[in-house]
Amino acid sequence: MKMDPVLEIPLLEAKLVAEMESDMVDNDMVQDLKQKIGDAKTAAEFGVRRAQLQFYEAFASGDYEAMADVWSKKHPVSCVHPCQNRLDGYDAVMQSWKNILAVPGLAAATSFKSDDDDDDDDDDDDEYSFRIEPAKVQMEICGSTAIVNCVEQTGSEGASPLEAVNIYKREKGNWKMTMHMAAPVIAAMM
């Protein structure tokens, strides 16, 4: 069975250091190890970015099943919603998301109309669903754990951005969320 390339990074790095410190450096091996490390780090970053995108798409679309798929079922999980106490455990966290995503009118309260939509229909079919997008994303991958800091922007008029931290762990070759924390950004007092 082939090892997860992301989990191989520390082993490859240790081999690289050992090879570079040896009396007879094999330059071909050094280059091969550097290439494998670079490829694994790139794959890890793309995987974390995909998991991050899946989380925010599930949130924005109100898709509970997609949200449940983002979260780890193997590792302990926790979540801190804005101005709320920490929730621990998969069941408590998923119940909170079920409650949030089921709020009637969430999409309508935060929806957008297209600037070029000039039809006069009275129905709400032209409204977009809730939008939330991460900005100012910073990512740190440490072995099988990834820490992502970002600012969540909803685009809702008058809505304050939220500072967020998302933590992901490797699970069967994929990145799964183990912690989400969001807090309102308060403008600095002058």
mmCIF file of C-alpha atoms in Angstrom:
data_model
loop_
_atom_site.group_PDB
_atom_site.id
_atom_site.type_symbol
_atom_site.label_atom_id
_atom_site.label_comp_id
_atom_site.label_asym_id
_atom_site.label_seq_id
_atom_site.Cartn_x
_atom_site.Cartn_y
_atom_site.Cartn_z
ATOM 1 C CA MET A 1 0.000 0.000 0.000
ATOM 2 C CA LYS A 2 1.390 3.406 -1.007
ATOM 3 C CA MET A 3 1.891 5.948 1.766
ATOM 4 C CA ASP A 4 0.049 9.287 1.673
ATOM 5 C CA PRO A 5 2.571 11.677 0.025
ATOM 6 C CA VAL A 6 1.691 14.465 2.468
ATOM 7 C CA LEU A 7 2.534 12.230 5.420
ATOM 8 C CA GLU A 8 5.782 11.304 3.680
ATOM 9 C CA ILE A 9 7.097 14.895 3.748
ATOM 10 C CA PRO A 10 8.891 14.644 7.147
ATOM 11 C CA LEU A 11 10.496 11.348 6.093
ATOM 12 C CA LEU A 12 11.640 12.806 2.787
ATOM 13 C CA GLU A 13 12.996 15.900 4.537
ATOM 14 C CA ALA A 14 14.933 13.706 7.000
ATOM 15 C CA LYS A 15 16.394 11.695 4.093
ATOM 16 C CA LEU A 16 17.373 14.936 2.363
ATOM 17 C CA VAL A 17 19.169 16.266 5.453
ATOM 18 C CA ALA A 18 20.964 12.935 5.940
ATOM 19 C CA GLU A 19 22.032 12.845 2.294
ATOM 20 C CA MET A 20 23.279 16.447 2.358
ATOM 21 C CA GLU A 21 25.310 15.744 5.510
ATOM 22 C CA SER A 22 26.876 12.565 4.149
ATOM 23 C CA ASP A 23 30.500 12.425 3.002
ATOM 24 C CA MET A 24 29.485 11.235 -0.474
ATOM 25 C CA VAL A 25 26.525 13.404 -1.533
ATOM 26 C CA ASP A 26 24.497 11.872 -4.349
ATOM 27 C CA ASN A 27 23.337 14.967 -6.237
ATOM 28 C CA ASP A 28 20.781 13.009 -8.250
ATOM 29 C CA MET A 29 19.216 11.699 -5.035
ATOM 30 C CA VAL A 30 19.223 15.217 -3.539
ATOM 31 C CA GLN A 31 17.429 16.606 -6.597
ATOM 32 C CA ASP A 32 14.950 13.699 -6.585
ATOM 33 C CA LEU A 33 14.173 14.227 -2.896
ATOM 34 C CA LYS A 34 13.730 17.990 -3.389
ATOM 35 C CA GLN A 35 11.330 17.312 -6.271
ATOM 36 C CA LYS A 36 9.291 14.807 -4.235
ATOM 37 C CA ILE A 37 9.121 17.213 -1.269
ATOM 38 C CA GLY A 38 8.029 20.089 -3.508
ATOM 39 C CA ASP A 39 5.380 17.970 -5.221
ATOM 40 C CA ALA A 40 3.992 16.717 -1.894
ATOM 41 C CA LYS A 41 3.853 20.250 -0.449
ATOM 42 C CA THR A 42 2.043 21.525 -3.545
ATOM 43 C CA ALA A 43 -0.445 18.654 -3.347
ATOM 44 C CA ALA A 44 -1.001 19.376 0.355
ATOM 45 C CA GLU A 45 -1.686 23.061 -0.292
ATOM 46 C CA PHE A 46 -4.130 22.320 -3.111
ATOM 47 C CA GLY A 47 -5.891 19.780 -0.902
ATOM 48 C CA VAL A 48 -6.291 22.248 1.960
ATOM 49 C CA ARG A 49 -7.542 24.929 -0.432
ATOM 50 C CA ARG A 50 -10.107 22.447 -1.812
ATOM 51 C CA ALA A 51 -11.308 21.591 1.718
ATOM 52 C CA GLN A 52 -11.544 25.297 2.553
ATOM 53 C CA LEU A 53 -13.576 25.929 -0.618
ATOM 54 C CA GLN A 54 -15.902 23.013 0.168
ATOM 55 C CA PHE A 55 -16.542 24.410 3.650
ATOM 56 C CA TYR A 56 -17.452 27.893 2.421
ATOM 57 C CA GLU A 57 -19.534 26.547 -0.482
ATOM 58 C CA ALA A 58 -21.506 24.320 1.914
ATOM 59 C CA PHE A 59 -22.062 27.288 4.236
ATOM 60 C CA ALA A 60 -23.073 29.658 1.437
ATOM 61 C CA SER A 61 -25.448 27.189 -0.186
ATOM 62 C CA GLY A 62 -26.985 26.002 3.086
ATOM 63 C CA ASP A 63 -26.104 22.396 2.174
ATOM 64 C CA TYR A 64 -26.053 20.439 5.431
ATOM 65 C CA GLU A 65 -24.895 17.181 3.788
ATOM 66 C CA ALA A 66 -21.957 18.956 2.148
ATOM 67 C CA MET A 67 -21.148 20.629 5.476
ATOM 68 C CA ALA A 68 -21.212 17.259 7.254
ATOM 69 C CA ASP A 69 -18.807 15.869 4.640
ATOM 70 C CA VAL A 70 -16.275 18.649 5.343
ATOM 71 C CA TRP A 71 -15.911 17.751 9.034
ATOM 72 C CA SER A 72 -13.729 14.971 10.433
ATOM 73 C CA LYS A 73 -15.442 11.921 11.794
ATOM 74 C CA LYS A 74 -12.154 10.425 13.012
ATOM 75 C CA HIS A 75 -10.525 13.246 14.999
ATOM 76 C CA PRO A 76 -11.995 15.338 17.848
ATOM 77 C CA VAL A 77 -13.752 18.436 16.471
ATOM 78 C CA SER A 78 -14.788 21.792 17.908
ATOM 79 C CA CYS A 79 -16.441 24.950 16.671
ATOM 80 C CA VAL A 80 -16.813 28.488 17.981
ATOM 81 C CA HIS A 81 -19.472 30.477 16.164
ATOM 82 C CA PRO A 82 -19.291 34.277 16.519
ATOM 83 C CA CYS A 83 -20.010 35.391 20.100
ATOM 84 C CA GLN A 84 -20.854 31.815 21.145
ATOM 85 C CA ASN A 85 -19.319 29.257 23.485
ATOM 86 C CA ARG A 86 -17.132 26.486 22.078
ATOM 87 C CA LEU A 87 -18.913 23.343 20.962
ATOM 88 C CA ASP A 88 -17.035 20.053 21.280
ATOM 89 C CA GLY A 89 -17.705 16.788 19.505
ATOM 90 C CA TYR A 90 -19.004 15.910 16.075
ATOM 91 C CA ASP A 91 -22.665 15.639 17.112
ATOM 92 C CA ALA A 92 -22.744 19.027 18.883
ATOM 93 C CA VAL A 93 -20.904 20.767 16.050
ATOM 94 C CA MET A 94 -23.107 19.264 13.348
ATOM 95 C CA GLN A 95 -26.287 20.084 15.288
ATOM 96 C CA SER A 96 -25.150 23.710 15.405
ATOM 97 C CA TRP A 97 -24.624 23.735 11.643
ATOM 98 C CA LYS A 98 -27.992 22.084 11.100
ATOM 99 C CA ASN A 99 -29.589 24.859 13.176
ATOM 100 C CA ILE A 100 -27.689 27.632 11.389
ATOM 101 C CA LEU A 101 -28.334 26.312 7.899
ATOM 102 C CA ALA A 102 -32.035 25.819 8.652
ATOM 103 C CA VAL A 103 -32.677 29.433 9.685
ATOM 104 C CA PRO A 104 -35.632 30.597 7.581
ATOM 105 C CA GLY A 105 -34.736 33.552 5.421
ATOM 106 C CA LEU A 106 -30.977 33.318 5.984
ATOM 107 C CA ALA A 107 -30.354 33.514 2.254
ATOM 108 C CA ALA A 108 -32.997 36.202 1.770
ATOM 109 C CA ALA A 109 -31.613 38.296 4.617
ATOM 110 C CA THR A 110 -28.150 38.254 3.115
ATOM 111 C CA SER A 111 -28.879 37.851 -0.571
ATOM 112 C CA PHE A 112 -27.723 39.961 -3.455
ATOM 113 C CA LYS A 113 -29.413 41.121 -6.600
ATOM 114 C CA SER A 114 -27.394 41.286 -9.735
ATOM 115 C CA ASP A 115 -26.553 44.842 -10.781
ATOM 116 C CA ASP A 116 -27.612 44.087 -14.331
ATOM 117 C CA ASP A 117 -30.909 42.478 -13.336
ATOM 118 C CA ASP A 118 -33.535 44.987 -14.421
ATOM 119 C CA ASP A 119 -36.577 42.790 -14.804
ATOM 120 C CA ASP A 120 -39.590 43.748 -12.729
ATOM 121 C CA ASP A 121 -40.653 40.283 -11.631
ATOM 122 C CA ASP A 122 -41.920 40.246 -8.085
ATOM 123 C CA ASP A 123 -40.588 36.788 -7.360
ATOM 124 C CA ASP A 124 -37.299 36.138 -5.622
ATOM 125 C CA ASP A 125 -35.847 33.830 -8.268
ATOM 126 C CA ASP A 126 -33.253 36.433 -9.209
ATOM 127 C CA GLU A 127 -31.754 36.593 -5.721
ATOM 128 C CA TYR A 128 -28.465 34.928 -5.091
ATOM 129 C CA SER A 129 -27.947 32.733 -2.070
ATOM 130 C CA PHE A 130 -25.936 33.717 0.985
ATOM 131 C CA ARG A 131 -22.361 34.572 0.061
ATOM 132 C CA ILE A 132 -19.411 34.153 2.322
ATOM 133 C CA GLU A 133 -15.897 34.274 0.992
ATOM 134 C CA PRO A 134 -12.553 33.941 2.718
ATOM 135 C CA ALA A 135 -10.067 36.759 2.083
ATOM 136 C CA LYS A 136 -6.536 37.443 3.316
ATOM 137 C CA VAL A 137 -5.978 33.688 3.562
ATOM 138 C CA GLN A 138 -2.838 32.482 5.331
ATOM 139 C CA MET A 139 -2.026 28.786 5.456
ATOM 140 C CA GLU A 140 0.461 26.748 7.440
ATOM 141 C CA ILE A 141 0.791 23.012 6.865
ATOM 142 C CA CYS A 142 2.547 21.081 9.615
ATOM 143 C CA GLY A 143 2.656 17.379 8.738
ATOM 144 C CA SER A 144 -0.903 16.075 8.860
ATOM 145 C CA THR A 145 -2.356 19.325 10.258
ATOM 146 C CA ALA A 146 -3.180 22.513 8.368
ATOM 147 C CA ILE A 147 -4.018 25.839 10.000
ATOM 148 C CA VAL A 148 -5.816 28.426 7.891
ATOM 149 C CA ASN A 149 -6.435 32.016 9.011
ATOM 150 C CA CYS A 150 -8.721 34.222 6.969
ATOM 151 C CA VAL A 151 -11.216 37.058 7.025
ATOM 152 C CA GLU A 152 -14.757 35.957 6.190
ATOM 153 C CA GLN A 153 -16.600 38.504 4.087
ATOM 154 C CA THR A 154 -20.318 38.089 3.491
ATOM 155 C CA GLY A 155 -21.006 40.958 1.159
ATOM 156 C CA SER A 156 -24.136 41.753 3.147
ATOM 157 C CA GLU A 157 -24.677 45.468 3.445
ATOM 158 C CA GLY A 158 -23.463 46.665 6.828
ATOM 159 C CA ALA A 159 -22.147 43.259 7.870
ATOM 160 C CA SER A 160 -18.831 43.262 9.695
ATOM 161 C CA PRO A 161 -16.201 40.825 8.495
ATOM 162 C CA LEU A 162 -15.261 37.908 10.715
ATOM 163 C CA GLU A 163 -11.751 36.788 11.576
ATOM 164 C CA ALA A 164 -11.648 32.998 11.240
ATOM 165 C CA VAL A 165 -9.329 30.111 12.026
ATOM 166 C CA ASN A 166 -9.929 26.726 10.405
ATOM 167 C CA ILE A 167 -7.906 23.643 11.296
ATOM 168 C CA TYR A 168 -7.798 20.575 9.061
ATOM 169 C CA LYS A 169 -6.295 17.111 9.573
ATOM 170 C CA ARG A 170 -5.487 14.385 7.091
ATOM 171 C CA GLU A 171 -8.061 11.612 7.018
ATOM 172 C CA LYS A 172 -7.874 8.823 4.444
ATOM 173 C CA GLY A 173 -5.924 11.014 2.024
ATOM 174 C CA ASN A 174 -8.207 14.058 2.373
ATOM 175 C CA TRP A 175 -8.195 17.161 4.545
ATOM 176 C CA LYS A 176 -11.062 17.257 7.042
ATOM 177 C CA MET A 177 -12.004 20.148 9.307
ATOM 178 C CA THR A 178 -11.418 19.630 13.012
ATOM 179 C CA MET A 179 -11.937 23.208 14.213
ATOM 180 C CA HIS A 180 -13.652 26.372 13.008
ATOM 181 C CA MET A 181 -13.637 29.578 14.978
ATOM 182 C CA ALA A 182 -15.001 32.940 13.835
ATOM 183 C CA ALA A 183 -15.163 36.251 15.668
ATOM 184 C CA PRO A 184 -16.328 39.695 14.593
ATOM 185 C CA VAL A 185 -13.702 42.214 13.556
ATOM 186 C CA ILE A 186 -14.211 45.402 15.516
ATOM 187 C CA ALA A 187 -12.882 48.586 13.926
ATOM 188 C CA ALA A 188 -9.964 50.071 15.831
ATOM 189 C CA MET A 189 -10.857 53.078 17.954
ATOM 190 C CA MET A 190 -8.986 56.255 16.988
#
